[in-house]
Structure formats: structure tokens, C-alpha cells
Amino acid sequence: NLRGRMVAERRGDDHAAGWRLSATQLGFATADGVAWPPSDWSLELQPASDAAGGFVGGALQAQRIDLALLAQLAARLPVGEAVRKQLAQAAPSGVVSGLALTWRGPLDAPARYSAKGQAQGLSLAAADITRSQAGQVLGRPGFRNANATFDATEAGGQAQLSIAQGSVTFPGMFEQPEIALDRLSTQVKWKIVPANSGKAQAQTQAQTQAPPS
């Protein structure tokens, strides 16, 4: 069951020509009951110029994306196994609106990217991602029931984050990693710089505003 309008355009005439898909109030329902609400979006893909095939970059603009539905549909989308695994681990929910995303390189490991947008009712599961030399588990933070405005690139970014009747989770940092919050408002800025080992290190600064008494 498909409704709305979609247009496909080829950008150029040679084998490396890019593609652009645009949709106007496109919505659909799958045979197993997953319903995507009508929304506007556009997707540009730049194919590789060599015989290896695939895509070397692209751009996505979306009026509205339901993250929980996107995770359900990931198995049917050409996003790569790494992206599907990341979505399954993060178990995202909430709605992202006004999304503007560009990337260069493979989608699951881009060399450069830019992402801007707003998120409402956002929840992401925390995950243990690495260990320090002392053996301490350093985890990816998680949160529940957050609203955010974000602007991020491969070099760093900033976000305005607010949480009401939700929680934040810091794996490996506290004995009880999940902290329940009645209310939180914080501005976060981060910078990602290459370390001598060739891996990325994140430097993060946060300014937190306590709720009024």
C-alpha cells in the first residue's frame, strides 16, 4: 500500500552519474503491518567511478523520520550490515525532523559527514564499546525521553539536550549506570581529534542547567 509521489532523476550521462530520489508526502504500509506516515524527503547517491561499484557519498534531507520504524525497516534497505547492527544495538525510538545529512565514503564508516536536525522523544540504548588499558569498560552513553537540536560532523559538534521524566545511562562509570531524571537541560559540545594510535578520541564539554526550584 503506497501513497504519495516519488521522482527519480539521474545526474549525468556516464557510468559515474549520480541519482536523486525525491518524495512528496510519501507513505506506505508493508505486508507485515509496518506503516510509514506520509512525509517529504530527498536522497542523492554518488556511485563509485571504478569497477568496484557501490556508492561513495550522498545526501539526505527528510521532513520526518520515525527512528523505531526505520530500525524495523533496516533489514529491507540497502544500508549495509554494519548499519543494521548499529541500529539493532542502539534500539532507537523517537522522531527526527528537519534532517539534513551528507556523507563521503561508505555509509557505515564515512570519511566525512555532516548532520543537522531536531529530535523529539528520543531514546537510545547504552552500549559497552571498548576497554581502557586498566580494564575499565568505557561505554557509549544512552538516554531516554530526550529532545535535542544537533549539529555534528566528523570533527565534532554541538547539541542542545533536554530530558523530562527520562534518564541517562553511563556504562562503566557508576555502580548504577542509569540515572533517572525529572528534568535536565544541557548544552554539549564535542571535538574528535585523531590520536597517535590512529584511533579517534572524543573531547566533550557540557554546560548543564538545573531546573528552577
PDB file of N, CA and C in Angstrom, residues 15-55:
ATOM      1  N   HIS A  15      28.839   6.377 -16.530  1.00  0.00           N
ATOM      2  CA  HIS A  15      28.577   5.308 -15.567  1.00  0.00           C
ATOM      3  C   HIS A  15      28.715   5.781 -14.126  1.00  0.00           C
ATOM      4  N   ALA A  16      29.351   6.965 -13.919  1.00  0.00           N
ATOM      5  CA  ALA A  16      29.511   7.501 -12.573  1.00  0.00           C
ATOM      6  C   ALA A  16      28.442   8.550 -12.238  1.00  0.00           C
ATOM      7  N   ALA A  17      27.405   8.624 -13.047  1.00  0.00           N
ATOM      8  CA  ALA A  17      26.352   9.605 -12.803  1.00  0.00           C
ATOM      9  C   ALA A  17      25.631   9.299 -11.502  1.00  0.00           C
ATOM     10  N   GLY A  18      25.277  10.350 -10.800  1.00  0.00           N
ATOM     11  CA  GLY A  18      24.576  10.176  -9.537  1.00  0.00           C
ATOM     12  C   GLY A  18      23.077  10.047  -9.730  1.00  0.00           C
ATOM     13  N   TRP A  19      22.417   9.688  -8.630  1.00  0.00           N
ATOM     14  CA  TRP A  19      20.968   9.525  -8.640  1.00  0.00           C
ATOM     15  C   TRP A  19      20.347  10.394  -7.557  1.00  0.00           C
ATOM     16  N   ARG A  20      19.157  10.889  -7.844  1.00  0.00           N
ATOM     17  CA  ARG A  20      18.401  11.642  -6.850  1.00  0.00           C
ATOM     18  C   ARG A  20      16.974  11.127  -6.813  1.00  0.00           C
ATOM     19  N   LEU A  21      16.532  10.757  -5.623  1.00  0.00           N
ATOM     20  CA  LEU A  21      15.150  10.357  -5.393  1.00  0.00           C
ATOM     21  C   LEU A  21      14.496  11.410  -4.509  1.00  0.00           C
ATOM     22  N   SER A  22      13.328  11.853  -4.904  1.00  0.00           N
ATOM     23  CA  SER A  22      12.607  12.815  -4.079  1.00  0.00           C
ATOM     24  C   SER A  22      11.166  12.339  -3.908  1.00  0.00           C
ATOM     25  N   ALA A  23      10.632  12.573  -2.736  1.00  0.00           N
ATOM     26  CA  ALA A  23       9.283  12.113  -2.413  1.00  0.00           C
ATOM     27  C   ALA A  23       8.478  13.249  -1.811  1.00  0.00           C
ATOM     28  N   THR A  24       7.216  13.298  -2.171  1.00  0.00           N
ATOM     29  CA  THR A  24       6.287  14.283  -1.631  1.00  0.00           C
ATOM     30  C   THR A  24       5.150  13.552  -0.945  1.00  0.00           C
ATOM     31  N   GLN A  25       5.053  13.761   0.368  1.00  0.00           N
ATOM     32  CA  GLN A  25       4.020  13.120   1.182  1.00  0.00           C
ATOM     33  C   GLN A  25       3.895  11.631   0.862  1.00  0.00           C
ATOM     34  N   LEU A  26       5.060  10.974   0.840  1.00  0.00           N
ATOM     35  CA  LEU A  26       5.099   9.548   0.543  1.00  0.00           C
ATOM     36  C   LEU A  26       4.902   8.751   1.832  1.00  0.00           C
ATOM     37  N   GLY A  27       3.935   7.853   1.804  1.00  0.00           N
ATOM     38  CA  GLY A  27       3.679   6.959   2.923  1.00  0.00           C
ATOM     39  C   GLY A  27       3.381   5.568   2.398  1.00  0.00           C
ATOM     40  N   PHE A  28       3.580   4.579   3.245  1.00  0.00           N
ATOM     41  CA  PHE A  28       3.325   3.215   2.791  1.00  0.00           C
ATOM     42  C   PHE A  28       3.067   2.317   3.987  1.00  0.00           C
ATOM     43  N   ALA A  29       2.551   1.145   3.691  1.00  0.00           N
ATOM     44  CA  ALA A  29       2.351   0.102   4.697  1.00  0.00           C
ATOM     45  C   ALA A  29       2.852  -1.215   4.114  1.00  0.00           C
ATOM     46  N   THR A  30       3.631  -1.958   4.897  1.00  0.00           N
ATOM     47  CA  THR A  30       4.163  -3.228   4.433  1.00  0.00           C
ATOM     48  C   THR A  30       3.159  -4.342   4.695  1.00  0.00           C
ATOM     49  N   ALA A  31       3.424  -5.496   4.101  1.00  0.00           N
ATOM     50  CA  ALA A  31       2.518  -6.627   4.261  1.00  0.00           C
ATOM     51  C   ALA A  31       2.455  -7.123   5.694  1.00  0.00           C
ATOM     52  N   ASP A  32       3.537  -6.891   6.469  1.00  0.00           N
ATOM     53  CA  ASP A  32       3.539  -7.345   7.857  1.00  0.00           C
ATOM     54  C   ASP A  32       3.124  -6.253   8.845  1.00  0.00           C
ATOM     55  N   GLY A  33       2.519  -5.175   8.316  1.00  0.00           N
ATOM     56  CA  GLY A  33       1.877  -4.205   9.186  1.00  0.00           C
ATOM     57  C   GLY A  33       2.684  -3.000   9.601  1.00  0.00           C
ATOM     58  N   VAL A  34       3.887  -2.806   9.077  1.00  0.00           N
ATOM     59  CA  VAL A  34       4.674  -1.617   9.388  1.00  0.00           C
ATOM     60  C   VAL A  34       4.162  -0.467   8.518  1.00  0.00           C
ATOM     61  N   ALA A  35       3.717   0.626   9.159  1.00  0.00           N
ATOM     62  CA  ALA A  35       3.137   1.759   8.434  1.00  0.00           C
ATOM     63  C   ALA A  35       4.038   2.978   8.577  1.00  0.00           C
ATOM     64  N   TRP A  36       4.500   3.519   7.451  1.00  0.00           N
ATOM     65  CA  TRP A  36       5.327   4.718   7.450  1.00  0.00           C
ATOM     66  C   TRP A  36       4.435   5.914   7.138  1.00  0.00           C
ATOM     67  N   PRO A  37       4.348   6.902   8.039  1.00  0.00           N
ATOM     68  CA  PRO A  37       3.451   8.043   7.811  1.00  0.00           C
ATOM     69  C   PRO A  37       3.941   8.924   6.671  1.00  0.00           C
ATOM     70  N   PRO A  38       3.037   9.598   5.968  1.00  0.00           N
ATOM     71  CA  PRO A  38       3.417  10.446   4.838  1.00  0.00           C
ATOM     72  C   PRO A  38       4.391  11.548   5.246  1.00  0.00           C
ATOM     73  N   SER A  39       5.427  11.766   4.434  1.00  0.00           N
ATOM     74  CA  SER A  39       6.407  12.823   4.693  1.00  0.00           C
ATOM     75  C   SER A  39       7.149  13.138   3.405  1.00  0.00           C
ATOM     76  N   ASP A  40       7.860  14.271   3.412  1.00  0.00           N
ATOM     77  CA  ASP A  40       8.684  14.684   2.278  1.00  0.00           C
ATOM     78  C   ASP A  40      10.138  14.337   2.556  1.00  0.00           C
ATOM     79  N   TRP A  41      10.858  13.871   1.548  1.00  0.00           N
ATOM     80  CA  TRP A  41      12.276  13.626   1.701  1.00  0.00           C
ATOM     81  C   TRP A  41      12.955  13.570   0.339  1.00  0.00           C
ATOM     82  N   SER A  42      14.260  13.719   0.335  1.00  0.00           N
ATOM     83  CA  SER A  42      15.049  13.571  -0.890  1.00  0.00           C
ATOM     84  C   SER A  42      16.355  12.863  -0.552  1.00  0.00           C
ATOM     85  N   LEU A  43      16.829  12.039  -1.480  1.00  0.00           N
ATOM     86  CA  LEU A  43      18.051  11.261  -1.290  1.00  0.00           C
ATOM     87  C   LEU A  43      18.892  11.342  -2.555  1.00  0.00           C
ATOM     88  N   GLU A  44      20.163  11.745  -2.403  1.00  0.00           N
ATOM     89  CA  GLU A  44      21.113  11.782  -3.508  1.00  0.00           C
ATOM     90  C   GLU A  44      22.220  10.778  -3.234  1.00  0.00           C
ATOM     91  N   LEU A  45      22.587   9.995  -4.244  1.00  0.00           N
ATOM     92  CA  LEU A  45      23.631   8.985  -4.120  1.00  0.00           C
ATOM     93  C   LEU A  45      24.652   9.173  -5.223  1.00  0.00           C
ATOM     94  N   GLN A  46      25.937   9.125  -4.845  1.00  0.00           N
ATOM     95  CA  GLN A  46      27.020   9.268  -5.813  1.00  0.00           C
ATOM     96  C   GLN A  46      27.721   7.935  -5.991  1.00  0.00           C
ATOM     97  N   PRO A  47      27.573   7.285  -7.149  1.00  0.00           N
ATOM     98  CA  PRO A  47      28.208   5.980  -7.358  1.00  0.00           C
ATOM     99  C   PRO A  47      29.722   6.100  -7.442  1.00  0.00           C
ATOM    100  N   ALA A  48      30.409   4.998  -7.145  1.00  0.00           N
ATOM    101  CA  ALA A  48      31.854   4.939  -7.316  1.00  0.00           C
ATOM    102  C   ALA A  48      32.187   4.970  -8.804  1.00  0.00           C
ATOM    103  N   SER A  49      33.330   5.561  -9.129  1.00  0.00           N
ATOM    104  CA  SER A  49      33.708   5.687 -10.537  1.00  0.00           C
ATOM    105  C   SER A  49      34.464   4.470 -11.055  1.00  0.00           C
ATOM    106  N   ASP A  50      34.867   3.552 -10.149  1.00  0.00           N
ATOM    107  CA  ASP A  50      35.623   2.381 -10.591  1.00  0.00           C
ATOM    108  C   ASP A  50      34.701   1.173 -10.717  1.00  0.00           C
ATOM    109  N   ALA A  51      35.301   0.035 -11.032  1.00  0.00           N
ATOM    110  CA  ALA A  51      34.517  -1.170 -11.274  1.00  0.00           C
ATOM    111  C   ALA A  51      34.009  -1.813  -9.991  1.00  0.00           C
ATOM    112  N   ALA A  52      34.480  -1.307  -8.840  1.00  0.00           N
ATOM    113  CA  ALA A  52      34.066  -1.915  -7.583  1.00  0.00           C
ATOM    114  C   ALA A  52      32.586  -1.717  -7.306  1.00  0.00           C
ATOM    115  N   GLY A  53      32.020  -0.670  -7.886  1.00  0.00           N
ATOM    116  CA  GLY A  53      30.597  -0.406  -7.677  1.00  0.00           C
ATOM    117  C   GLY A  53      30.328   0.190  -6.314  1.00  0.00           C
ATOM    118  N   GLY A  54      29.057   0.241  -5.953  1.00  0.00           N
ATOM    119  CA  GLY A  54      28.672   0.837  -4.685  1.00  0.00           C
ATOM    120  C   GLY A  54      28.581   2.345  -4.783  1.00  0.00           C
ATOM    121  N   PHE A  55      28.475   2.997  -3.626  1.00  0.00           N
ATOM    122  CA  PHE A  55      28.332   4.439  -3.569  1.00  0.00           C
ATOM    123  C   PHE A  55      29.434   5.031  -2.702  1.00  0.00           C
TER     124      PHE A  55
END
